[in-house]
Amino acid sequence: TTTPLSIVVAGSNLLPTVEFTTPANNASFAEGSDIFFQVFATDKDGQITKVEFYNGDQKIYEDATSPHNFTWTNVPAGTHQITAKTYDNKGAFGTSAPITVVINGSNLPPAVAFTTPANNASFAQGSDIAFHVSAKDEDGHITKVEFYNGSMKMFEDATSPYSYTWANAQAG
């Protein structure tokens, strides 16, 4: 009789998985932005050895340490389809669902509109007149709204909701 012999019959290697945690799909940025990408990669029967990031079929970064992330700097204008491919210690790999990032080619102007008062509204001399505006920027954020009477700047508001009260308005 021989001494006992131990053997292991391995099952198939499960594929590792990877998914983006940031940025959100269809996120929009200004041309030249730096974009932070992070993924969550797991392997149920092994270890993650690396994650590769692709813009289309072009590899743009490789990361072998967790958390798996990188910052893509000075991103060119256009619509980019980004995927991540993760590898495990047994040679298997899995690919994420693609995310799209849109890089606007130029800085679009913000939109601003008066919400009150109505155009051509009349007020008595000496009235306090409240001005309210809505402002938005499709490819950035509003830093301030300036209120003018002709070419004379009357007030600047850097906080939403944007408003100004013209106290003791004179005739004109």
XYZ file of N, CA and C in Angstrom:
516
model
N 0.852 -1.169 0.000
C 0.000 0.000 0.000
C 0.896 1.230 0.000
N 0.534 2.178 -0.831
C 1.318 3.413 -0.906
C 0.807 4.401 0.126
N 1.577 5.418 0.352
C 1.106 6.514 1.206
C 0.121 7.339 0.406
N -0.820 8.022 1.089
C -1.836 8.797 0.360
C -1.205 9.869 -0.535
N -1.821 10.082 -1.662
C -1.383 11.087 -2.624
C -2.506 12.107 -2.767
N -2.205 13.367 -2.616
C -3.213 14.429 -2.773
C -3.081 15.047 -4.147
N -4.216 15.235 -4.808
C -4.227 15.928 -6.090
C -5.376 16.926 -6.086
N -5.280 17.931 -6.959
C -6.329 18.935 -7.118
C -6.742 18.934 -8.569
N -8.037 18.813 -8.803
C -8.556 18.919 -10.153
C -9.206 20.301 -10.246
N -8.598 21.169 -10.982
C -9.063 22.560 -11.054
C -10.235 22.671 -12.017
N -11.175 23.500 -11.637
C -12.282 23.810 -12.533
C -11.846 24.866 -13.519
N -12.767 25.331 -14.290
C -12.411 26.363 -15.269
C -12.131 27.679 -14.570
N -11.332 28.497 -15.198
C -10.974 29.810 -14.671
C -12.104 30.788 -14.987
N -12.703 31.355 -13.962
C -13.751 32.351 -14.169
C -13.139 33.651 -14.677
N -13.838 34.309 -15.579
C -13.340 35.573 -16.125
C -13.429 36.682 -15.079
N -12.406 37.527 -14.998
C -12.509 38.694 -14.118
C -13.503 39.693 -14.717
N -14.033 40.562 -13.876
C -14.977 41.578 -14.346
C -14.442 42.963 -14.009
N -14.892 43.931 -14.788
C -14.470 45.312 -14.580
C -15.591 46.233 -15.027
N -15.817 47.293 -14.242
C -16.813 48.306 -14.616
C -16.344 49.672 -14.143
N -16.724 50.700 -14.906
C -16.333 52.071 -14.568
C -17.154 52.579 -13.395
N -16.464 53.270 -12.478
C -17.159 53.963 -11.386
C -17.186 55.471 -11.636
N -16.202 55.952 -12.399
C -16.190 57.363 -12.775
C -15.333 57.524 -14.019
N -15.656 58.398 -14.952
C -16.788 59.317 -14.965
C -18.070 58.596 -15.386
N -19.176 59.304 -15.332
C -20.450 58.750 -15.776
C -20.454 58.619 -17.298
N -21.206 57.669 -17.796
C -21.362 57.522 -19.241
C -21.964 58.804 -19.816
N -21.476 59.217 -20.964
C -21.900 60.428 -21.676
C -21.526 61.723 -20.958
N -20.533 61.665 -20.081
C -20.054 62.886 -19.422
C -19.446 63.815 -20.467
N -19.562 65.111 -20.227
C -19.085 66.119 -21.171
C -18.038 66.996 -20.495
N -16.969 67.288 -21.232
C -15.868 68.081 -20.706
C -15.401 69.066 -21.776
N -14.693 70.101 -21.341
C -14.111 71.072 -22.271
C -12.816 70.509 -22.847
N -12.504 70.910 -24.080
C -11.269 70.482 -24.730
C -10.069 70.840 -23.853
N -9.124 69.908 -23.752
C -7.925 70.131 -22.953
C -8.087 69.748 -21.493
N -9.284 69.266 -21.114
C -9.524 68.876 -19.722
C -8.681 67.670 -19.338
N -8.501 67.512 -18.035
C -7.928 66.298 -17.475
C -9.093 65.506 -16.897
N -9.228 64.239 -17.310
C -10.373 63.426 -16.900
C -9.892 62.255 -16.056
N -10.490 62.105 -14.875
C -10.152 61.029 -13.957
C -11.036 59.820 -14.249
N -10.411 58.674 -14.499
C -11.105 57.413 -14.743
C -10.792 56.456 -13.608
N -11.828 55.776 -13.123
C -11.622 54.747 -12.111
C -12.563 53.588 -12.404
N -12.058 52.362 -12.185
C -12.860 51.160 -12.405
C -12.852 50.309 -11.149
N -13.847 49.419 -11.066
C -13.903 48.404 -10.027
C -13.695 47.074 -10.721
N -12.590 46.395 -10.392
C -12.235 45.133 -11.029
C -12.219 44.028 -9.974
N -12.825 42.877 -10.304
C -12.857 41.746 -9.369
C -12.595 40.449 -10.120
N -12.121 39.442 -9.356
C -11.918 38.103 -9.890
C -12.315 37.116 -8.793
N -13.353 36.321 -9.037
C -13.906 35.419 -8.021
C -12.992 34.249 -7.687
N -12.088 33.883 -8.576
C -11.245 32.711 -8.314
C -9.755 33.012 -8.503
N -9.383 34.258 -8.301
C -7.969 34.612 -8.459
C -7.728 36.057 -8.076
N -6.726 36.634 -8.714
C -6.334 38.009 -8.419
C -6.238 38.805 -9.709
N -6.564 40.079 -9.619
C -6.394 40.999 -10.739
C -4.913 41.337 -10.844
N -4.358 41.207 -12.042
C -2.943 41.539 -12.223
C -2.739 42.896 -12.890
N -3.721 43.296 -13.719
C -3.609 44.619 -14.334
C -4.942 44.998 -14.978
N -5.095 46.295 -15.195
C -6.229 46.840 -15.941
C -5.657 47.752 -17.016
N -6.134 47.556 -18.250
C -5.740 48.428 -19.360
C -6.939 49.291 -19.744
N -6.665 50.548 -20.069
C -7.700 51.485 -20.491
C -7.504 51.771 -21.978
N -8.612 51.752 -22.719
C -8.567 51.945 -24.166
C -9.491 53.078 -24.601
N -9.016 53.856 -25.577
C -9.835 54.815 -26.312
C -10.047 54.169 -27.682
N -11.252 53.598 -27.894
C -11.447 52.780 -29.089
C -10.563 51.558 -28.981
N -9.691 51.335 -29.975
C -8.782 50.189 -29.912
C -7.359 50.589 -29.518
N -7.176 51.856 -29.133
C -5.846 52.342 -28.747
C -5.703 52.326 -27.227
N -4.700 51.579 -26.736
C -4.437 51.548 -25.293
C -3.862 52.891 -24.873
N -4.475 53.493 -23.845
C -4.014 54.806 -23.391
C -3.384 54.755 -22.003
N -3.598 53.627 -21.272
C -2.977 53.528 -19.944
C -3.075 52.094 -19.448
N -2.140 51.728 -18.580
C -2.150 50.422 -17.927
C -1.860 50.619 -16.450
N -2.628 49.942 -15.596
C -2.471 50.089 -14.147
C -2.445 48.708 -13.498
N -1.382 48.410 -12.737
C -1.240 47.106 -12.100
C -1.532 47.151 -10.602
N -1.921 48.294 -10.074
C -2.181 48.394 -8.633
C -3.597 48.891 -8.379
N -4.171 48.398 -7.300
C -5.519 48.806 -6.898
C -5.421 50.012 -5.981
N -6.321 50.974 -6.038
C -7.477 51.048 -6.930
C -7.025 51.374 -8.349
N -7.707 50.813 -9.307
C -7.313 50.952 -10.704
C -7.906 52.239 -11.273
N -7.020 53.208 -11.512
C -7.470 54.511 -12.009
C -6.328 55.216 -12.718
N -6.689 56.269 -13.411
C -5.692 57.145 -14.018
C -6.371 58.437 -14.448
N -5.552 59.449 -14.684
C -6.042 60.729 -15.180
C -5.517 60.912 -16.591
N -6.447 61.028 -17.531
C -6.113 61.272 -18.934
C -5.980 62.775 -19.082
N -4.796 63.259 -19.403
C -4.543 64.695 -19.441
C -4.675 65.263 -20.850
N -5.100 66.524 -20.895
C -5.193 67.280 -22.136
C -5.941 66.503 -23.223
N -7.145 66.057 -22.888
C -7.931 65.207 -23.783
C -8.368 66.010 -25.014
N -8.155 65.462 -26.210
C -8.528 66.189 -27.432
C -10.043 66.211 -27.640
N -10.489 67.169 -28.421
C -11.913 67.312 -28.734
C -12.412 66.075 -29.465
N -13.685 65.768 -29.260
C -14.315 64.652 -29.954
C -15.121 63.802 -29.001
N -15.709 62.759 -29.553
C -16.451 61.782 -28.764
C -15.583 60.545 -28.648
N -15.289 60.142 -27.427
C -14.368 59.038 -27.176
C -15.108 57.882 -26.517
N -14.891 56.676 -27.029
C -15.478 55.458 -26.457
C -14.371 54.770 -25.656
N -14.562 54.717 -24.341
C -13.529 54.221 -23.441
C -13.945 52.859 -22.879
N -13.020 51.905 -22.889
C -13.242 50.602 -22.269
C -12.064 50.282 -21.361
N -12.307 49.348 -20.449
C -11.248 48.845 -19.574
C -11.190 47.330 -19.741
N -9.985 46.799 -19.760
C -9.777 45.355 -19.905
C -8.961 44.913 -18.690
N -9.485 43.918 -17.954
C -8.794 43.463 -16.751
C -8.300 42.030 -16.930
N -7.144 41.749 -16.379
C -6.506 40.434 -16.492
C -6.358 39.826 -15.107
N -6.508 38.467 -15.049
C -6.291 37.803 -13.765
C -4.980 37.023 -13.784
N -4.646 36.454 -12.632
C -3.373 35.751 -12.474
C -3.324 34.401 -13.194
N -4.443 33.987 -13.810
C -4.461 32.723 -14.547
C -4.578 32.953 -16.048
N -4.407 34.213 -16.475
C -4.387 34.525 -17.896
C -5.718 34.889 -18.530
N -6.795 34.858 -17.764
C -8.097 35.226 -18.325
C -8.264 36.744 -18.281
N -9.136 37.265 -19.140
C -9.402 38.697 -19.121
C -10.888 38.954 -19.356
N -11.334 40.103 -18.872
C -12.703 40.562 -19.081
C -12.669 42.017 -19.500
N -13.661 42.426 -20.268
C -13.717 43.800 -20.780
C -14.986 44.473 -20.281
N -14.854 45.730 -19.901
C -15.994 46.501 -19.402
C -16.956 46.854 -20.524
N -18.141 47.259 -20.133
C -19.035 47.913 -21.084
C -18.393 49.259 -21.416
N -18.520 49.726 -22.646
C -17.896 51.012 -23.002
C -18.643 52.185 -22.364
N -17.890 53.231 -22.074
C -18.512 54.509 -21.700
C -18.088 55.537 -22.743
N -18.921 56.544 -22.916
C -18.642 57.608 -23.863
C -18.335 58.882 -23.098
N -17.265 59.571 -23.488
C -16.975 60.905 -22.967
C -16.932 61.854 -24.156
N -17.570 63.006 -23.988
C -17.655 63.991 -25.053
C -16.779 65.174 -24.659
N -15.859 65.516 -25.544
C -14.953 66.639 -25.307
C -15.336 67.738 -26.287
N -15.885 68.816 -25.750
C -16.326 69.933 -26.583
C -15.122 70.674 -27.125
N -15.159 70.950 -28.431
C -14.030 71.543 -29.121
C -13.771 73.000 -28.794
N -14.742 73.691 -28.295
C -14.517 75.081 -27.931
C -15.415 75.410 -26.761
N -15.082 76.464 -26.089
C -15.869 76.886 -24.942
C -17.156 77.548 -25.439
N -18.276 76.884 -25.215
C -19.566 77.429 -25.628
C -19.970 78.550 -24.682
N -20.591 79.611 -25.188
C -20.992 80.707 -24.296
C -22.132 80.272 -23.384
N -22.152 80.793 -22.164
C -23.261 80.473 -21.269
C -24.545 81.148 -21.752
N -25.671 80.630 -21.288
C -26.982 81.219 -21.606
C -27.499 81.930 -20.362
N -28.013 83.135 -20.547
C -28.559 83.909 -19.431
C -29.831 84.601 -19.894
N -30.830 84.638 -19.025
C -32.110 85.266 -19.374
C -32.759 85.827 -18.116
N -33.405 86.979 -18.262
C -34.156 87.550 -17.146
C -35.406 86.719 -16.896
N -35.662 86.437 -15.627
C -36.911 85.783 -15.253
C -37.892 86.820 -14.706
N -37.382 87.862 -14.045
C -38.173 89.029 -13.614
C -37.263 90.232 -13.603
N -37.763 91.431 -13.873
C -39.133 91.765 -14.260
C -39.357 91.455 -15.747
N -40.589 91.583 -16.175
C -40.919 91.393 -17.584
C -40.320 92.525 -18.408
N -40.026 92.255 -19.679
C -39.516 93.283 -20.574
C -40.532 94.420 -20.679
N -40.060 95.654 -20.685
C -40.865 96.877 -20.784
C -41.774 97.109 -19.583
N -41.468 96.518 -18.432
C -42.248 96.765 -17.216
C -42.050 98.210 -16.777
N -43.058 98.817 -16.154
C -42.990 100.197 -15.657
C -42.990 100.209 -14.141
N -42.210 101.139 -13.597
C -42.106 101.281 -12.143
C -42.144 102.759 -11.794
N -42.591 103.066 -10.600
C -42.594 104.461 -10.123
C -41.175 104.857 -9.734
N -40.847 106.130 -9.955
C -39.544 106.646 -9.546
C -39.359 106.377 -8.062
N -38.155 105.979 -7.674
C -37.834 105.683 -6.283
C -38.126 104.239 -5.884
N -38.656 103.442 -6.799
C -38.963 102.042 -6.497
C -37.680 101.230 -6.334
N -37.820 100.134 -5.583
C -36.778 99.124 -5.518
C -37.180 98.046 -6.524
N -36.333 97.809 -7.520
C -36.668 96.881 -8.594
C -35.785 95.642 -8.465
N -36.440 94.471 -8.318
C -35.725 93.198 -8.180
C -35.533 92.572 -9.554
N -34.286 92.282 -9.892
C -33.931 91.599 -11.133
C -33.488 90.178 -10.787
N -34.035 89.196 -11.492
C -33.654 87.795 -11.319
C -33.344 87.225 -12.695
N -32.274 86.435 -12.766
C -31.906 85.808 -14.031
C -31.660 84.318 -13.825
N -31.842 83.574 -14.898
C -31.410 82.174 -14.916
C -30.160 82.131 -15.787
N -29.192 81.341 -15.381
C -27.941 81.235 -16.129
C -27.469 79.791 -16.086
N -27.000 79.284 -17.235
C -26.451 77.932 -17.286
C -25.344 77.884 -18.324
N -24.457 76.914 -18.152
C -23.334 76.730 -19.056
C -23.252 75.252 -19.399
N -23.469 74.911 -20.655
C -23.526 73.515 -21.091
C -22.185 72.795 -20.974
N -21.066 73.514 -21.077
C -19.768 72.841 -21.050
C -18.864 73.366 -19.941
N -19.444 73.888 -18.909
C -18.666 74.405 -17.781
C -19.602 74.788 -16.651
N -19.238 75.834 -15.929
C -20.108 76.314 -14.862
C -20.053 77.838 -14.802
N -21.107 78.423 -14.282
C -21.217 79.878 -14.170
C -20.368 80.336 -12.993
N -19.526 81.328 -13.213
C -18.717 81.873 -12.126
C -19.293 83.170 -11.580
N -20.029 83.908 -12.429
C -20.666 85.141 -11.964
C -21.628 85.648 -13.020
N -22.563 86.483 -12.576
C -23.475 87.205 -13.460
C -23.316 88.676 -13.127
N -23.114 89.504 -14.159
C -22.975 90.944 -13.967
C -24.237 91.643 -14.472
N -24.709 92.634 -13.717
C -25.895 93.408 -14.076
C -25.442 94.811 -14.506
N -25.934 95.253 -15.676
C -25.547 96.537 -16.248
C -26.770 97.403 -16.504
N -26.575 98.720 -16.380
C -27.524 99.720 -16.853
C -26.799 100.416 -17.998
N -27.128 100.027 -19.228
C -26.347 100.500 -20.379
C -24.967 99.898 -20.294
N -23.940 100.749 -20.284
C -22.568 100.256 -20.179
C -22.028 100.328 -18.749
N -22.863 100.806 -17.814
C -22.426 100.947 -16.424
C -22.753 99.675 -15.630
N -21.707 99.046 -15.112
C -21.906 97.859 -14.289
C -22.483 98.290 -12.950
N -23.609 97.640 -12.577
C -24.288 97.996 -11.329
C -24.026 96.998 -10.208
N -23.866 95.710 -10.580
C -23.740 94.683 -9.543
C -23.186 93.407 -10.164
N -22.574 92.589 -9.323
C -22.048 91.297 -9.741
C -22.472 90.262 -8.703
N -23.027 89.147 -9.158
C -23.475 88.088 -8.258
C -22.798 86.781 -8.653
N -22.080 86.176 -7.697
C -21.349 84.939 -7.973
C -22.047 83.703 -7.412
N -23.263 83.883 -6.911
C -23.975 82.779 -6.289
C -25.374 82.647 -6.861
N -25.738 81.417 -7.218
C -27.088 81.143 -7.701
C -28.032 81.050 -6.511
N -29.250 81.530 -6.591
C -29.902 82.160 -7.737
C -29.378 83.578 -7.917
N -29.185 83.978 -9.158
C -28.580 85.257 -9.487
C -29.643 86.351 -9.471
N -29.387 87.374 -8.637
C -30.370 88.451 -8.523
C -29.682 89.735 -8.076
N -30.418 90.827 -8.282
C -29.956 92.156 -7.878
C -31.183 93.036 -7.667
N -31.176 93.792 -6.581
C -32.256 94.748 -6.350
C -31.689 96.150 -6.522
N -32.236 96.874 -7.498
C -31.843 98.247 -7.770
C -32.685 99.116 -6.847
N -32.041 99.666 -5.844
C -32.736 100.468 -4.838
C -32.904 101.900 -5.317
N -34.089 102.465 -5.040
C -34.378 103.860 -5.315
C -34.090 104.216 -6.788
N -34.690 103.467 -7.686
C -34.481 103.671 -9.127
C -34.937 105.071 -9.544
N -34.097 105.692 -10.334
C -34.393 107.030 -10.820
C -35.163 106.966 -12.135
N -35.860 108.012 -12.445
C -36.656 108.068 -13.695
C -35.738 107.917 -14.890
N -36.243 107.266 -15.912
C -35.478 107.126 -17.141
C -35.851 105.884 -17.875
